[in-house]
Tab-separated table of C-alpha atoms in Angstrom:
chain	number	residue	atom	x	y	z
A	1461	MET	CA	0.223	-0.094	-0.124
A	1462	PRO	CA	1.258	3.668	-0.948
A	1463	ILE	CA	2.685	5.429	2.160
A	1464	PRO	CA	1.709	9.100	2.020
A	1465	VAL	CA	3.905	12.123	1.955
A	1466	HIS	CA	2.663	15.629	2.514
A	1467	ALA	CA	4.344	17.117	-0.391
A	1468	LEU	CA	6.959	16.587	-3.116
A	1469	ALA	CA	8.929	18.917	-5.382
A	1470	HIS	CA	11.451	17.852	-7.997
A	1471	ARG	CA	13.477	18.883	-11.259
A	1472	PRO	CA	14.651	15.650	-12.977
A	1473	LEU	CA	18.278	14.888	-13.316
A	1474	THR	CA	19.828	14.190	-16.330
A	1475	ALA	CA	22.835	12.766	-17.852
A	1476	PRO	CA	24.486	15.837	-18.622
A	1477	ALA	CA	23.813	17.187	-14.998
A	1478	VAL	CA	25.562	14.100	-13.599
A	1479	ALA	CA	28.590	14.489	-15.814
A	1480	GLU	CA	29.009	18.294	-14.671
A	1481	LEU	CA	29.182	16.576	-11.084
A	1482	ILE	CA	31.429	14.167	-11.728
A	1483	ALA	CA	33.957	16.674	-13.254
A	1484	LEU	CA	34.144	18.567	-10.562
A	1485	PRO	CA	37.142	17.604	-8.594
A	1486	THR	CA	39.411	17.339	-11.758
A	1487	ALA	CA	38.300	21.012	-12.982
A	1488	PRO	CA	41.193	23.626	-12.950
A	1489	HIS	CA	41.602	24.896	-9.148
A	1490	VAL	CA	39.432	28.194	-8.760
A	1491	PRO	CA	40.224	30.325	-5.123
A	1492	ASP	CA	37.777	30.299	-2.258
A	1493	GLU	CA	36.594	33.725	-2.895
A	1494	GLY	CA	37.481	36.786	-5.463
A	1495	ASP	CA	36.624	37.917	-9.247
A	1496	ALA	CA	38.235	34.211	-10.276
A	1497	LEU	CA	35.495	32.582	-8.497
A	1498	ASP	CA	32.762	34.907	-9.461
A	1499	ALA	CA	33.749	34.401	-13.317
A	1500	GLU	CA	33.561	30.531	-12.825
A	1501	VAL	CA	29.909	30.737	-11.488
A	1502	ARG	CA	28.907	32.923	-14.253
A	1503	GLN	CA	30.861	31.086	-17.031
A	1504	ARG	CA	29.026	27.813	-15.974
A	1505	GLY	CA	25.715	29.622	-16.033
A	1506	TRP	CA	25.383	28.822	-11.873
A	1507	SER	CA	24.630	31.346	-9.323
A	1508	TRP	CA	24.677	31.508	-5.532
A	1509	GLU	CA	22.161	29.825	-3.568
A	1510	HIS	CA	21.174	30.672	0.090
A	1511	GLU	CA	17.599	30.555	0.759
A	1512	LEU	CA	17.070	26.727	0.024
A	1513	VAL	CA	20.166	25.535	1.114
A	1514	CYS	CA	22.649	27.739	3.043
A	1515	ASP	CA	25.504	28.516	0.964
A	1516	SER	CA	25.215	26.845	-2.028
A	1517	PHE	CA	24.730	26.975	-5.568
A	1518	ARG	CA	22.177	26.714	-8.393
A	1519	THR	CA	23.700	25.171	-11.052
A	1520	GLY	CA	22.870	25.536	-14.789
A	1521	TYR	CA	20.749	22.317	-14.787
A	1522	GLY	CA	18.534	24.078	-12.087
A	1523	HIS	CA	19.594	21.764	-9.240
A	1524	VAL	CA	21.317	22.661	-5.917
A	1525	LEU	CA	24.656	21.745	-5.014
A	1526	CYS	CA	25.948	21.677	-1.465
A	1527	SER	CA	29.885	21.052	-1.497
A	1528	SER	CA	32.093	20.658	1.675
A	1529	ALA	CA	34.234	23.634	-0.108
A	1530	ILE	CA	34.542	25.536	-3.231
A	1531	PRO	CA	33.542	22.581	-5.381
A	1532	PHE	CA	35.963	23.353	-8.293
A	1533	GLY	CA	39.394	21.382	-8.613
A	1534	ARG	CA	39.332	19.640	-5.200
A	1535	PRO	CA	39.210	15.887	-5.150
A	1536	ASP	CA	38.518	15.798	-1.435
A	1537	ALA	CA	35.130	17.815	-1.178
A	1538	ARG	CA	31.906	16.469	-0.551
A	1539	HIS	CA	29.369	17.209	-3.121
A	1540	PHE	CA	25.828	16.442	-3.148
A	1541	LEU	CA	23.521	17.574	-5.934
A	1542	VAL	CA	19.664	18.122	-4.546
A	1543	PHE	CA	17.138	17.493	-7.269
A	1544	GLY	CA	14.475	16.630	-5.096
A	1545	GLN	CA	12.502	17.522	-1.596
A	1546	MET	CA	10.127	15.759	0.372
A	1547	TYR	CA	7.944	16.655	3.052
A	1548	PRO	CA	7.239	13.377	4.744
A	1549	VAL	CA	4.124	12.599	6.817
A	1550	ASP	CA	5.295	13.055	10.731
A	1551	PRO	CA	3.384	10.773	13.105
A	1552	GLU	CA	4.240	13.009	15.984
A	1553	ASP	CA	2.756	15.977	14.296
A	1554	GLU	CA	-0.910	15.198	13.883
A	1555	ASP	CA	-2.503	18.487	14.203
A	1556	MET	CA	0.125	19.542	11.470
A	1557	THR	CA	1.480	22.294	13.724
A	1558	ASN	CA	4.796	22.712	11.292
A	1559	GLY	CA	2.445	22.500	8.229
A	1560	PRO	CA	2.514	26.128	7.674
A	1561	TRP	CA	6.124	26.907	7.646
A	1562	LEU	CA	7.197	23.570	6.335
A	1563	TYR	CA	4.580	23.991	3.425
A	1564	ASP	CA	6.054	27.403	2.788
A	1565	ILE	CA	9.566	25.834	2.050
A	1566	MET	CA	8.034	23.346	-0.154
A	1567	ASP	CA	6.596	26.265	-1.966
A	1568	ASP	CA	9.917	27.961	-2.598
A	1569	TRP	CA	11.371	24.583	-3.852
A	1570	GLN	CA	8.390	24.102	-5.972
A	1571	ARG	CA	8.635	27.730	-7.759
A	1572	GLN	CA	12.194	27.159	-8.761
A	1573	PRO	CA	12.565	27.089	-12.601
A	1574	GLY	CA	11.907	23.596	-14.196
A	1575	TRP	CA	10.890	22.323	-10.831
A	1576	SER	CA	7.309	20.567	-10.261
A	1577	GLY	CA	5.577	19.521	-7.279
A	1578	ARG	CA	2.861	16.842	-5.883
A	1579	ARG	CA	0.736	17.679	-2.955
A	1580	PRO	CA	0.214	15.271	-1.525
A	1581	GLY	CA	2.259	12.592	-2.850
A	1582	THR	CA	3.310	9.071	-2.098
A	1583	ASP	CA	6.284	6.766	-1.326
A	1584	GLN	CA	5.466	5.741	-4.767
A	1585	ASP	CA	5.862	9.072	-6.353
A	1586	CYS	CA	9.255	9.553	-4.731
A	1587	GLU	CA	10.419	6.384	-6.063
A	1588	SER	CA	9.454	7.362	-9.491
A	1589	VAL	CA	11.830	10.558	-9.046
A	1590	LEU	CA	14.685	8.410	-7.638
A	1591	ALA	CA	14.032	5.548	-10.550
A	1592	GLN	CA	14.440	8.413	-13.054
A	1593	ALA	CA	17.340	9.848	-11.572
A	1594	ALA	CA	19.221	6.542	-11.640
A	1595	GLN	CA	18.777	6.001	-15.042
A	1596	ALA	CA	20.609	9.624	-15.675
A	1597	VAL	CA	23.345	8.185	-13.647
A	1598	THR	CA	23.543	4.801	-15.462
A	1599	GLU	CA	23.310	6.428	-18.590
A	1600	HIS	CA	26.537	8.959	-17.830
A	1601	LEU	CA	28.435	6.234	-16.295
A	1602	GLY	CA	27.472	2.972	-18.391
A	1603	THR	CA	26.776	0.705	-15.648
A	1604	ALA	CA	23.761	-0.328	-13.200
A	1605	PRO	CA	24.228	0.537	-9.705
A	1606	GLU	CA	26.315	-1.665	-7.964
A	1607	ARG	CA	24.288	-1.817	-4.568
A	1608	THR	CA	20.802	-1.384	-4.086
A	1609	VAL	CA	19.685	-1.031	-0.627
A	1610	PRO	CA	16.447	0.346	1.248
A	1611	SER	CA	16.847	3.553	3.345
A	1612	SER	CA	17.290	3.306	6.855
A	1613	GLU	CA	15.383	5.333	9.665
A	1614	ALA	CA	18.338	6.329	11.452
A	1615	MET	CA	19.561	8.106	8.243
A	1616	VAL	CA	16.355	9.819	7.148
A	1617	ALA	CA	12.933	10.765	8.265
A	1618	GLY	CA	9.819	9.346	6.090
A	1619	PRO	CA	9.480	6.619	4.410
A	1620	THR	CA	11.908	3.926	3.432
A	1621	LEU	CA	13.298	4.741	-0.038
A	1622	THR	CA	15.568	3.192	-1.984
A	1623	HIS	CA	19.415	3.845	-2.391
A	1624	ARG	CA	21.345	2.996	-4.985
A	1625	VAL	CA	25.419	2.977	-4.895
A	1626	TRP	CA	27.939	3.471	-7.774
A	1627	ARG	CA	31.828	3.820	-7.660
A	1628	THR	CA	34.548	5.483	-9.679
A	1629	SER	CA	38.013	4.829	-9.287
A	1630	THR	CA	38.154	7.785	-6.444
A	1631	HIS	CA	34.696	8.663	-5.395
A	1632	ALA	CA	31.462	7.131	-4.387
A	1633	LEU	CA	27.861	8.138	-5.761
A	1634	VAL	CA	24.520	7.529	-3.572
A	1635	LEU	CA	21.358	8.147	-4.975
A	1636	GLY	CA	18.646	8.493	-2.618
A	1637	PRO	CA	16.792	10.306	0.434
A	1638	ALA	CA	19.102	12.182	2.824
A	1639	ALA	CA	18.593	14.197	5.620
A	1640	ASP	CA	18.116	17.686	5.348
A	1641	ASN	CA	20.462	19.181	7.560
A	1642	GLY	CA	19.145	22.981	7.409
A	1643	PRO	CA	17.096	24.919	9.264
A	1644	TYR	CA	14.167	23.438	7.654
A	1645	GLY	CA	12.703	20.784	10.347
A	1646	TYR	CA	11.491	17.578	8.974
A	1647	LEU	CA	12.145	17.817	5.355
A	1648	SER	CA	14.562	15.377	3.330
A	1649	HIS	CA	16.796	15.650	0.321
A	1650	LEU	CA	16.439	13.762	-2.998
A	1651	GLN	CA	19.984	13.897	-3.474
A	1652	LEU	CA	23.228	12.353	-5.392
A	1653	SER	CA	26.231	12.375	-3.332
A	1654	TYR	CA	29.604	12.733	-4.882
A	1655	THR	CA	32.217	12.069	-2.114
A	1656	PRO	CA	35.736	10.453	-1.997
A	1657	LEU	CA	35.863	6.617	-1.404
A	1658	THR	CA	38.196	7.822	1.727
A	1659	CYS	CA	34.730	8.867	3.632
A	1660	GLY	CA	34.120	4.902	4.371
A	1661	PRO	CA	35.767	1.189	3.920
A	1662	ASP	CA	35.159	-1.201	1.309
A	1663	LEU	CA	31.752	-1.570	0.076
A	1664	PRO	CA	30.139	-4.003	2.048
A	1665	PRO	CA	28.431	-7.139	0.588
A	1666	ALA	CA	24.903	-6.866	-1.070
A	1667	ASP	CA	23.435	-8.997	1.455
A	1668	ASP	CA	24.788	-7.024	4.333
A	1669	GLU	CA	22.177	-4.612	4.645
A	1670	ASP	CA	23.375	-2.868	7.838
A	1671	GLY	CA	27.114	-2.710	6.681
A	1672	LEU	CA	25.725	-0.923	3.667
A	1673	SER	CA	23.657	1.510	5.639
A	1674	ARG	CA	26.406	2.555	7.383
A	1675	TRP	CA	28.829	2.894	4.519
A	1676	ILE	CA	26.090	4.955	2.895
A	1677	SER	CA	25.828	6.954	5.908
A	1678	ALA	CA	29.577	7.445	5.959
A	1679	HIS	CA	29.278	9.117	2.351
A	1680	VAL	CA	26.407	11.197	2.531
A	1681	ASP	CA	26.204	12.759	6.126
A	1682	TRP	CA	28.172	16.025	6.329
């Protein structure tokens, strides 16, 4: 039976957007501030984003990129490309006390160019968004995910959704739900994380769901 969510906003992930993300660590290094940084942001068709996620970027493909450092030419940086935002049902908020301000935030996401929304929605709607995004990653990499595992309650609020894992020679790509660690309360991102493999040990076997959950957490948490 479908599990309800209060709201879902998203913009489809594309193979070119995935390619841009994967190329960031090997791009020419750009200083942390100054004219060179501003020029790089403009040249890419990006802009600064401080409302949806603090100190992030809006890419030319319309997604929100969060990085642990200025993202250009930094192999050790952690990158999180947000292509969806979910407001799950909170069983401890039956009176929808948080509804008015959380719906306002979801409105902000849905109003972004190229984004669309559903209100209410279900976990199946979220899975459809993730499945489409997985096709984009597979199209760019030319390979199916190495691991597919249900999300953990300890990792993210809301219904159980699917995490998918790919690896390059240096980085892990994890596609799925992730906690929204900003000042937003009970919301969750749908995102593609691109983080160095050094964030965690070797990828656990496919039948080790607990180990996979820990490995994913090590790569998608700040």
